Every structure is written in structure tokens, then in C-alpha cells.
Short mmCIF file of C-alpha atoms and ligand atoms in Angstrom, two decimals:
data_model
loop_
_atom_site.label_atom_id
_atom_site.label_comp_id
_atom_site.label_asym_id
_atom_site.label_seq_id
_atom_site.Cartn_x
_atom_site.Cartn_y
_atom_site.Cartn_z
CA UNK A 1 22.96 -74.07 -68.02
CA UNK A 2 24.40 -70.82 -68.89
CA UNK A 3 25.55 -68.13 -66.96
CA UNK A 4 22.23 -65.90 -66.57
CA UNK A 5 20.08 -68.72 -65.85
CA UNK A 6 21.98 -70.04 -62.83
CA UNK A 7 20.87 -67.25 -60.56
CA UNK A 8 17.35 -67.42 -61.82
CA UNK A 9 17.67 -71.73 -60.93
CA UNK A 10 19.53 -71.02 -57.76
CA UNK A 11 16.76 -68.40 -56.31
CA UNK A 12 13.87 -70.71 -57.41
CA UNK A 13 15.80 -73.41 -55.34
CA UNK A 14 16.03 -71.06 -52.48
CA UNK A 15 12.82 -70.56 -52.89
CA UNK A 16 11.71 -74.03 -52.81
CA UNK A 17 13.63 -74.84 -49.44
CA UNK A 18 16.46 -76.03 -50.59
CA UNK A 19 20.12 -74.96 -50.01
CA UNK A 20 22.39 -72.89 -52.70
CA UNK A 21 26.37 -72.08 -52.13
CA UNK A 22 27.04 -68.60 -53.32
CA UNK A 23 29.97 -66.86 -54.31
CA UNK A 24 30.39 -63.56 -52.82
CA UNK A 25 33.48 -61.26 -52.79
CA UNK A 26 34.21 -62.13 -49.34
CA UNK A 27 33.81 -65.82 -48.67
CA UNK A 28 31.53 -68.31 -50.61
CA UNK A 29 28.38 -68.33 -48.55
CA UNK A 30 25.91 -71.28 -47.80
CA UNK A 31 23.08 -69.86 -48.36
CA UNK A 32 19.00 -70.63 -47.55
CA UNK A 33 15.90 -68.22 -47.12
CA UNK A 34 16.33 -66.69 -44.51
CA UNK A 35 12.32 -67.16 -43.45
CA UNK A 36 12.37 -70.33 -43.53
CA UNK A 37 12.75 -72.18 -40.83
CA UNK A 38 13.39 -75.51 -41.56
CA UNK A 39 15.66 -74.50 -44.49
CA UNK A 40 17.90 -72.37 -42.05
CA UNK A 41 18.20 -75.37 -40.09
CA UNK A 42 19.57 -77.52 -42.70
CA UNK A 43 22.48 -74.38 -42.98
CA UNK A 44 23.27 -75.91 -39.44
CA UNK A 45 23.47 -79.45 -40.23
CA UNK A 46 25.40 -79.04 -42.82
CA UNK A 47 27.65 -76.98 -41.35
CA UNK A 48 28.13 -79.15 -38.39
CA UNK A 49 27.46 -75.42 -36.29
CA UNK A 50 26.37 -75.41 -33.21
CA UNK A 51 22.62 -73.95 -33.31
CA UNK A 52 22.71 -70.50 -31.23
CA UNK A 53 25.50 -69.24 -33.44
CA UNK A 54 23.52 -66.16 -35.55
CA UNK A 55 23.44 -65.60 -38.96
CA UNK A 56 23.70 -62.91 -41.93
CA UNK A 57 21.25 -61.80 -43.96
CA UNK A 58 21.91 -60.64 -47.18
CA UNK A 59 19.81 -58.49 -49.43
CA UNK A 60 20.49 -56.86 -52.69
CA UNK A 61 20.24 -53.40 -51.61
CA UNK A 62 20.34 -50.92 -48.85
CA UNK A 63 16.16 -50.82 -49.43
CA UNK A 64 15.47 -54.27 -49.18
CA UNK A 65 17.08 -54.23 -45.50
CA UNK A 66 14.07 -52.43 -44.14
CA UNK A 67 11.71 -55.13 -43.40
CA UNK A 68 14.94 -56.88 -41.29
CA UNK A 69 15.82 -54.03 -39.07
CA UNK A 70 13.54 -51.56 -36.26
CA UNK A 71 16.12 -48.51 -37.33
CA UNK A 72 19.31 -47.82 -39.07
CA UNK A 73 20.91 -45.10 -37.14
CA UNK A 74 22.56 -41.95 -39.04
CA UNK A 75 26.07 -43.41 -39.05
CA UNK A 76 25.04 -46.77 -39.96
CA UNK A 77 23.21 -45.04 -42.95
CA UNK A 78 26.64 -43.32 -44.21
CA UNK A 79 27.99 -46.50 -43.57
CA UNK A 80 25.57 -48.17 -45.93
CA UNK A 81 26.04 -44.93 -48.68
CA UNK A 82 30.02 -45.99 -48.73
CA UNK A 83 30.25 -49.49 -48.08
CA UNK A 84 27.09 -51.40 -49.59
CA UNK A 85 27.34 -53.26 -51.73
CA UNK A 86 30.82 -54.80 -50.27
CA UNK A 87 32.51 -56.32 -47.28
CA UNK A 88 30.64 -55.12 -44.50
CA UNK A 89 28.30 -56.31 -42.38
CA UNK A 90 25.75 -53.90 -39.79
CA UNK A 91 24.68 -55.71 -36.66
CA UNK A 92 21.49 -53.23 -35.93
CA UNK A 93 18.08 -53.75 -33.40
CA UNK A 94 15.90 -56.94 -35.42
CA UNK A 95 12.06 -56.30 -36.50
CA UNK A 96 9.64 -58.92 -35.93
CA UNK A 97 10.95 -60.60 -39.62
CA UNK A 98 14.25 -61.31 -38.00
CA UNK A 99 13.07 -64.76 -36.05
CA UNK A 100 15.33 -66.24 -33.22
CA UNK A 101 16.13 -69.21 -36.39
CA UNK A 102 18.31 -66.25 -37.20
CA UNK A 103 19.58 -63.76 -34.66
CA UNK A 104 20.69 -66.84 -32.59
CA UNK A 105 17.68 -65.37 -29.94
CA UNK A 106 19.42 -62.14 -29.69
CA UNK A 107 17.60 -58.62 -30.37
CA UNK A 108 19.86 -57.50 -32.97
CA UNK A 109 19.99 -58.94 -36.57
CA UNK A 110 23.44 -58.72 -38.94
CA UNK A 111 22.79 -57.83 -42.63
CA UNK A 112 25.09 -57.44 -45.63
CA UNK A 113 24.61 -56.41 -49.21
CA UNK A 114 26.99 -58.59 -51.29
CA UNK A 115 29.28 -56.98 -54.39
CA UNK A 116 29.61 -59.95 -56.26
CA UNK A 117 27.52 -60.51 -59.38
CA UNK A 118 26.17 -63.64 -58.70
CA UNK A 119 25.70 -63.37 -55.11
CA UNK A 120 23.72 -60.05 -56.87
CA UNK A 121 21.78 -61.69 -59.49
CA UNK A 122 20.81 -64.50 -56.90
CA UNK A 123 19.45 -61.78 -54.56
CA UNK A 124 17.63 -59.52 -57.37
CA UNK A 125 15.76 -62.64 -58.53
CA UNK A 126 15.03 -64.11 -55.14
CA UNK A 127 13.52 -60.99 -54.26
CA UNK A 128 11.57 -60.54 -57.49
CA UNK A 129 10.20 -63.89 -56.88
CA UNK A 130 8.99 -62.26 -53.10
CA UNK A 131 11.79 -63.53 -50.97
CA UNK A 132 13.06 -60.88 -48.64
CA UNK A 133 16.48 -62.22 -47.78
CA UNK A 134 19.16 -64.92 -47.34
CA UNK A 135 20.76 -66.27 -44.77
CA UNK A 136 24.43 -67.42 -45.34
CA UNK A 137 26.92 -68.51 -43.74
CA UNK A 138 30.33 -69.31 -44.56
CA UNK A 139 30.83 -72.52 -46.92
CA UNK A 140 33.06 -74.27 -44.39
CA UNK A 141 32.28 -77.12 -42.06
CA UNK A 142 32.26 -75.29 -38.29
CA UNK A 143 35.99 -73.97 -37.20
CA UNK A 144 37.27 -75.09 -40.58
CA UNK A 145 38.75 -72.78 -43.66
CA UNK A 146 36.22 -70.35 -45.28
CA UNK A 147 36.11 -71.27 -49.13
CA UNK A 148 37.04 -68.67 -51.21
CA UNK A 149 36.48 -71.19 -54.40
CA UNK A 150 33.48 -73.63 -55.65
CA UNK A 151 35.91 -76.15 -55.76
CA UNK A 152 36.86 -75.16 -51.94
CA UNK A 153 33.16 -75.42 -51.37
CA UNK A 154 32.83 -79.18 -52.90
CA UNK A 155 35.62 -80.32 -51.04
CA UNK A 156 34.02 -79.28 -47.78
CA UNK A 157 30.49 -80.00 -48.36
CA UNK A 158 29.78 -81.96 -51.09
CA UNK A 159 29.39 -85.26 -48.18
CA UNK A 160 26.66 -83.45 -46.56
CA UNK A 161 24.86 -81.44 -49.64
CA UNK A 162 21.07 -83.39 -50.91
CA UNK A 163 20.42 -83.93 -54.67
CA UNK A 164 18.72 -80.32 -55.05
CA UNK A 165 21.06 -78.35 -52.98
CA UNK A 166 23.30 -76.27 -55.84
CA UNK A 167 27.14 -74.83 -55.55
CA UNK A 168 27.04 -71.67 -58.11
CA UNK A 169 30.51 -71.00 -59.67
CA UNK A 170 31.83 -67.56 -59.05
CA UNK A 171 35.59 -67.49 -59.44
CA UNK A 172 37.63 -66.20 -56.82
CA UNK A 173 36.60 -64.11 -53.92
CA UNK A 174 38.01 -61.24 -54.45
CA UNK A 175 38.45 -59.90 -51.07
CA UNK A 176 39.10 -63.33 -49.13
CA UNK A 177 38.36 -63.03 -45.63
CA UNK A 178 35.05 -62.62 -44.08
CA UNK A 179 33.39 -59.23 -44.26
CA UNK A 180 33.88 -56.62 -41.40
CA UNK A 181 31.57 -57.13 -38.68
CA UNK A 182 30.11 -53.60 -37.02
CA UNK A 183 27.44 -53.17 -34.13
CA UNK A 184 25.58 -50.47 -34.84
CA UNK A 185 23.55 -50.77 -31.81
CA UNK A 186 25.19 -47.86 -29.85
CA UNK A 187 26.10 -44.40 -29.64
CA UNK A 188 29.15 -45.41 -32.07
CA UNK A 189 30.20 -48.01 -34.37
CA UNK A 190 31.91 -51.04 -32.57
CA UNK A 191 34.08 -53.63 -34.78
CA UNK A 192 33.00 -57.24 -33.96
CA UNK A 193 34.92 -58.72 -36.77
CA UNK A 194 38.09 -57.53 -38.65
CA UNK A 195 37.72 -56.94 -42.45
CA UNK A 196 38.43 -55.07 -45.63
CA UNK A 197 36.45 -52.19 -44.82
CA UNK A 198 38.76 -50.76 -41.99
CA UNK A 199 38.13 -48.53 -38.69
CA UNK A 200 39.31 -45.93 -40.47
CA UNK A 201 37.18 -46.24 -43.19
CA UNK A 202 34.63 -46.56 -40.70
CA UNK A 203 35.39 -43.74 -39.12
CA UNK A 204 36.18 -41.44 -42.28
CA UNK A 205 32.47 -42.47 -43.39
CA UNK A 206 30.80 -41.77 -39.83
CA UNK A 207 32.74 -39.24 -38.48
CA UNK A 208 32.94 -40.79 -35.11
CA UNK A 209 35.52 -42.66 -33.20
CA UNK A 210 35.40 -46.08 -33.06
CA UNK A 211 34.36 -47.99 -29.39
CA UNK A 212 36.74 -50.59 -30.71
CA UNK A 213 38.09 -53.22 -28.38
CA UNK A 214 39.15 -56.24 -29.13
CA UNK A 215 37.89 -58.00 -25.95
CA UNK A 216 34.71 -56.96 -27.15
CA UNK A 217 34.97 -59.08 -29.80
CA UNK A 218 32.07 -61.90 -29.42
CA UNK A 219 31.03 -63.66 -32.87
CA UNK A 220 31.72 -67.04 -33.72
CA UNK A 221 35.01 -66.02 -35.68
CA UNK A 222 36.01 -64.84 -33.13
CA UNK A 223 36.36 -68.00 -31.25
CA UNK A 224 39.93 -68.44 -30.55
CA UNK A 225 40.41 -71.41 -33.09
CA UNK A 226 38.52 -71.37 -36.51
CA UNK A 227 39.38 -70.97 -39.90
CA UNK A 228 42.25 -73.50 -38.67
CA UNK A 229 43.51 -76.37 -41.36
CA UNK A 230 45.06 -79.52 -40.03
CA UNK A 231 48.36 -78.25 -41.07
CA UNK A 232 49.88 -76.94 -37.47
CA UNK A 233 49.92 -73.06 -38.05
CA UNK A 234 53.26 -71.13 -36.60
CA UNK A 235 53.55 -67.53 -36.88
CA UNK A 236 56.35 -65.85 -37.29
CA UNK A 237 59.57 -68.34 -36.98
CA UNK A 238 61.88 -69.65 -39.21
CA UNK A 239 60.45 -72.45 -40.90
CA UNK A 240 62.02 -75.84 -41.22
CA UNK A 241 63.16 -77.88 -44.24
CA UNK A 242 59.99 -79.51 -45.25
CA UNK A 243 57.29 -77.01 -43.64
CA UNK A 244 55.34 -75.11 -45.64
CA UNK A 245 55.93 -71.33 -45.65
CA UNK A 246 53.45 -68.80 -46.24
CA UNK A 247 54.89 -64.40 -46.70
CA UNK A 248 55.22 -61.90 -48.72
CA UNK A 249 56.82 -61.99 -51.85
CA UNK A 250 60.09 -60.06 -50.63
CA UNK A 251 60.43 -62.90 -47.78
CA UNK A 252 62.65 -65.38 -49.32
CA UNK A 253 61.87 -69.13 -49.46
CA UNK A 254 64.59 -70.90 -47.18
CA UNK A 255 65.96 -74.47 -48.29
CA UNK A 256 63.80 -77.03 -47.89
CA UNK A 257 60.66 -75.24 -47.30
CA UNK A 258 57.31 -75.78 -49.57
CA UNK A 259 56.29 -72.11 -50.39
CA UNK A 260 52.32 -72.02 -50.61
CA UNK A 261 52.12 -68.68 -51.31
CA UNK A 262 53.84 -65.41 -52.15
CA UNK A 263 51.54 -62.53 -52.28
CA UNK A 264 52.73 -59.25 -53.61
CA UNK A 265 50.44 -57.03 -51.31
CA UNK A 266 48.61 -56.91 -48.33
CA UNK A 267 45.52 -57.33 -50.47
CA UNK A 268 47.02 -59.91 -52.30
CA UNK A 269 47.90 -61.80 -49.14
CA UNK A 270 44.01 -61.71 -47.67
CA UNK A 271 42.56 -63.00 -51.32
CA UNK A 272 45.16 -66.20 -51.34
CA UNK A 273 45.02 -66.61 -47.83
CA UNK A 274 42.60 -69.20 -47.37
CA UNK A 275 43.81 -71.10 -50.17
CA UNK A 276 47.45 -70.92 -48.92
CA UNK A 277 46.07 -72.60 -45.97
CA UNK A 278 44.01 -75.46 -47.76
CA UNK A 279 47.07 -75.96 -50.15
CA UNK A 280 49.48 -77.21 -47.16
CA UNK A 281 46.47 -79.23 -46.44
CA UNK A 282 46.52 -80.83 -50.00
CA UNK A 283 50.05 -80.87 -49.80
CA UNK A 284 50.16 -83.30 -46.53
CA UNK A 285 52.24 -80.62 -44.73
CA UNK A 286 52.20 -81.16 -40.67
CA UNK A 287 53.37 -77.77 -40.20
CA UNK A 288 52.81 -74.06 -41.96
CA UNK A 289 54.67 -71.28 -41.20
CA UNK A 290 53.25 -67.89 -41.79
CA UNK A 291 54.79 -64.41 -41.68
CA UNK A 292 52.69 -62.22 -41.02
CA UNK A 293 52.43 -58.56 -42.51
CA UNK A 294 51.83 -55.75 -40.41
CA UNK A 295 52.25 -51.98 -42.11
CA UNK A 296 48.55 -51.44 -42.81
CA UNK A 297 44.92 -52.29 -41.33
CA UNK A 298 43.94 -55.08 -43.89
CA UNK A 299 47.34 -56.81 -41.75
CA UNK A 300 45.05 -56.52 -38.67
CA UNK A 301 42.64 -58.41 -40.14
CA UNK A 302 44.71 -60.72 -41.68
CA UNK A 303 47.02 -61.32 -38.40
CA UNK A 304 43.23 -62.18 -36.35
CA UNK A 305 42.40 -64.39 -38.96
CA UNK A 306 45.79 -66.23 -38.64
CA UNK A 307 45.90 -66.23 -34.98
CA UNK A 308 43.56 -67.96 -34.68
CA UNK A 309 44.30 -70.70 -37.25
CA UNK A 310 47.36 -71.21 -35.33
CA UNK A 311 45.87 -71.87 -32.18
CA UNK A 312 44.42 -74.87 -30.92
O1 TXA B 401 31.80 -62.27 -45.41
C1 TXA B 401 30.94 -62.79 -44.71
O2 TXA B 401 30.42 -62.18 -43.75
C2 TXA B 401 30.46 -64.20 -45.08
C3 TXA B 401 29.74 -64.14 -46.43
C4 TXA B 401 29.17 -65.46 -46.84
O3 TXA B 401 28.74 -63.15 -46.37
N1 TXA B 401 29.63 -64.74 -44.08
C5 TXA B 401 30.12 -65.12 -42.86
O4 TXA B 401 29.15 -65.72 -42.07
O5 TXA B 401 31.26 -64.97 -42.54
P1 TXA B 401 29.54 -66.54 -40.74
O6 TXA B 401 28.23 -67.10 -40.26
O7 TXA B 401 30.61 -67.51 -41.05
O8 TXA B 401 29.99 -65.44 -39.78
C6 TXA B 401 29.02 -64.48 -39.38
C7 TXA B 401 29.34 -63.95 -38.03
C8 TXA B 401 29.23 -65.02 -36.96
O9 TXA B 401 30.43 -64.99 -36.24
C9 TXA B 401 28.06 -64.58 -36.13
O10 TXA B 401 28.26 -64.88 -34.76
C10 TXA B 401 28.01 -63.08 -36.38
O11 TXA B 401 28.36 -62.95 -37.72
N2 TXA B 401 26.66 -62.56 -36.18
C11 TXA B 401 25.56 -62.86 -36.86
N3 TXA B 401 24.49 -62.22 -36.35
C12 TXA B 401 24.94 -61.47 -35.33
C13 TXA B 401 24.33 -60.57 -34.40
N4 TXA B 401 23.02 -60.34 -34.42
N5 TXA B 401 25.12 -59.98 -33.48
C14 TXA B 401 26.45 -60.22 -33.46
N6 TXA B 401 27.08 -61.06 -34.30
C15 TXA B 401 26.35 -61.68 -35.22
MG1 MG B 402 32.31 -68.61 -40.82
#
């Protein structure tokens, strides 16, 4: 199959019920139509998630979320100017499309426009063929690593995939962590989940402060474990001959230890991140240490994502 006819394949699967993993700049996704009920449950299954845990729809432009959503507020719509299509996702009041299968019951519905060209060229063809949107999760089996490869996604789902469910190949995600989560539901935008597109991003583009708290945090990465390996995560401390070590480049590797990674940048550091973490996996480590980086807000997001790896 070549490389413009796997979208077109992959929505017509969609289409027909069945289950497609998607690469998006983010996170690989696992992705059904998101009006279908018995499809979306299948995500679950697969997944191993427990059932009230809501999903994101993604569609492949800020137009096609209208049918999803009761009202996009003015901020959320300067939001949507700067950010779409990227790493951001806008938690805003559901319409009658966005069933309980998806919102997890709740009367708000999260939607993202994915940058990625296949995650793209999935969506323009799904909705050419008169879907309206796709739900996806990340590729992971629940509380594990987020895949950030195809080969990431086979090793965690392959077991559990049926004959006509696809994985599309889409390189590396780019960005590597999960998209920012923001509730638009209120008088300001309020950060549910830690991403690439930053509070003050967020608030250069709305022009309002931020009600950010963390203890306000309440989605299902933000369970205190998830996104953990088996590899026992310790942050900042001096690792041990034989632990695997995970820092920035200018942190040097001490005797004995297994460097998994050695990012140059803060960016650099959130795109290897999850496959630092699956490497001590492969590598049979017991223990990772990671220093963590801390002079900019993508460090936020990345410190969250690594506390809670580390605990359990
Ligand atoms: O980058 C991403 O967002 C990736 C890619 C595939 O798009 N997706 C992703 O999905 O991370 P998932 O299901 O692993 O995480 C989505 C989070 C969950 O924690 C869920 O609780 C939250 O979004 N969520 C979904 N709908 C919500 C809603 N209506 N209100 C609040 N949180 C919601
Ligand atoms: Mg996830």
C-alpha cells in the first residue's frame, strides 16, 4: 500500500467499525468513530480502561468541531486561531452528538485538531466519507507509556488488536507528550493537563489569566501513577552503577550507569521521553533515574509527566 492510500484504507476501516492506531504529533492515538457505539467500546477493551474515563474527539478543522460542541466561547476561539491544528485540546459544553459513550456522562466534550499529516489525511477522508469525528485515545494499555512510535504501538497492542484493526506508520511524534488539556467551560481558561502549548501561550492568545491550579487537575493522566514503565522511576538522585539514567545532555553519565537518553533541549527531552522510558524497559533495568529539567514551562509538563511515572 503506498503512502496516500493508507489514510483513504484506514478511514474506510473507521468507517466500517473497526479500530485504526494513528500517529499524531503528540502521542499515537487509538482511534474509532467516535458515533459509534460499539466501536468506542472496543477503544476500552483494548485499552484495558476503565469505562467512565472520557474521550477526545478529533476533527480536521476548527469547522468540523461544530456539530460536537453547544458554543465555543471568544477565548476558546483565539485559542483555536493559534493553536489548531497542534497540541491542544478544548474541553467545552457537549451538543446532543457528543453521547455519554464519549464524554464519560459528563456535559462537556474534549476536542482536538491533530497537526500530523496522517492523523490529517485520516480525518479529511473520514469526513469526506460523512464521518464527523474520532475518538482516540492514547495507544497504551491503561496507566502504561503513551507510544510515541508504531512500533511502540505493536508492542503494546498488537495481543489485543482483531484481523481488521490497522496501526498506520507515522514516524516519530514530534511533540511527545500528550496534548495540553484546557476547560473552556468558564469565565477563563483552566489547564487540566500539562502540554506543549503553555499557560502562557494560553494566556498571550486569550488575554486572560489563567484559573490554573493544579489540584484542579481531574483527567485520567492525571491519576497519580500512569505513563509508569516497570522500570522503578527515581527523580532526581544520583544513580547507581547499573541503573539507567535519563538528563540532559550537559549531565554527565556516572560509572556504571546505562544512559537511555541525552536530550539536548527541553523539547528534545519531551519527544524522547517516552521512549527513554520504554528503552530501560527493553533494557531489563529495575531502576531509572531521571533528572529532571526545570528552566522553562515545557519542564512543567515534562516534570508531571515524570512524577507520576515514578510513583506507585
Ligand atoms: O495528545 C493527546 O491528547 C492524545 C492524542 C492521541 O490525541 N490523546 C490522549 O487521550 O492523550 P487520553 O484518552 O489518553 O487522554 C485524554 C484525557 C483523559 O485524561 C480524559 O480524562 C480527558 O482527556 N478528557 C476527555 N474528555 C474530557 C472532558 N469532557 N472533560 C475533562 N477531561 C476530559
Ligand atoms: Mg492516555
Amino acid at each position: 500500500m503506498n503512502e496516500l492510500d493508507a489514510p483513504k484504507e484506514a478511514a474506510r476501516a473507521l468507517l466500517a467499525g473497526h479500530l485504526v492506531a494513528l500517529p499524531t504529533e503528540t502521542v499515537y492515538g487509538l482511534a474509532a468513530n467516535a458515533t459509534d457505539e460499539s466501536a468506542v467500546a472496543r477503544i476500552y477493551s483494548v485499552k484495558g480502561r476503565p469505562s467512565n474515563h472520557p474521550l477526545i474527539v478529533h476533527v480536521s478543522s476548527v469547522d468540523s468541531v461544530t456539530p460536537w460542541i453547544a458554543e465555543l466561547p471568544d477565548y476558546a476561539q483565539s485559542l483555536a486561531r493559534d493553536f489548531w491544528p497542534g497540541p491542544m485540546t478544548l474541553v467545552l459544553k457537549r451538543s446532543q452528538l457528543a453521547k455519554d459513550f464519549i464524554t464519560g456522562g459528563q456535559s462537556t466534550v474534549a476536542i482536538r485538531v491533530p497537526a500530523h499529516p496522517v492523523a490529517h489525511a485520516v480525518l479529511v477522508e473520514f469526513e469526506r466519507l460523512g464521518g464527523l469525528g474520532i475518538a482516540a485515545p492514547s495507544a497504551n494499555r491503561f496507566g502504561k507509556v503513551s507510544p510515541t512510535t508504531a512500533d511502540a504501538v505493536r508492542a503494546e497492542l498488537s495481543a489485543y488488536l482483531g484481523e481488521h484493526d490497522q496501526i498506520l506508520e507515522g514516524g516519530n511524534s514530534a511533540v511527545g507528550i500528550e496534548s495540553t488539556i484546557i476547560d473552556c467551560t468558564t469565565s477563563a481558561p483552566r489547564i487540566l493537563r500539562l502540554g506543549a502549548i503553555t499557560a502562557s501561550m494560553i494566556s498571550a492568545s486569550t488575554g486572560l489569566e489563567l484559573s490554573y491550579q493544579e489540584s484542579n487537575i481531574r483527567v485520567s493522566g492525571s491519576l497519580k501513577s500512569h505513563y509508569a514503565p516497570d522500570a522503578k522511576v527515581l527523580l532526581d538522585v544520583e544513580p547507581m552503577p547499573g541503573d539507567g539514567f535519563l538528563a540532559l545532555e550537559s549531565h554527565e553519565t556516572p560509572d556504571g550507569v546505562v544512559r537511555v537518553a541525552a536530550p539536548k533541549t527541553n523539547e528534545e527531552y519531551a519527544s524522547t521521553l517516552y521512549q527513554a522510558l520504554r528503552r530501560a524497559d527493553e533494557l531489563g533495568l529495575n531502576r531509572l533515574v531521571a533528572i529532571v529539567p526545570d528552566d522553562d514551562e515545557l519542564a512543567l509538563a515534562i516534570r508531571d509527566r515524570l512524577q507520576r511515572a515514578s510513583h506507585r
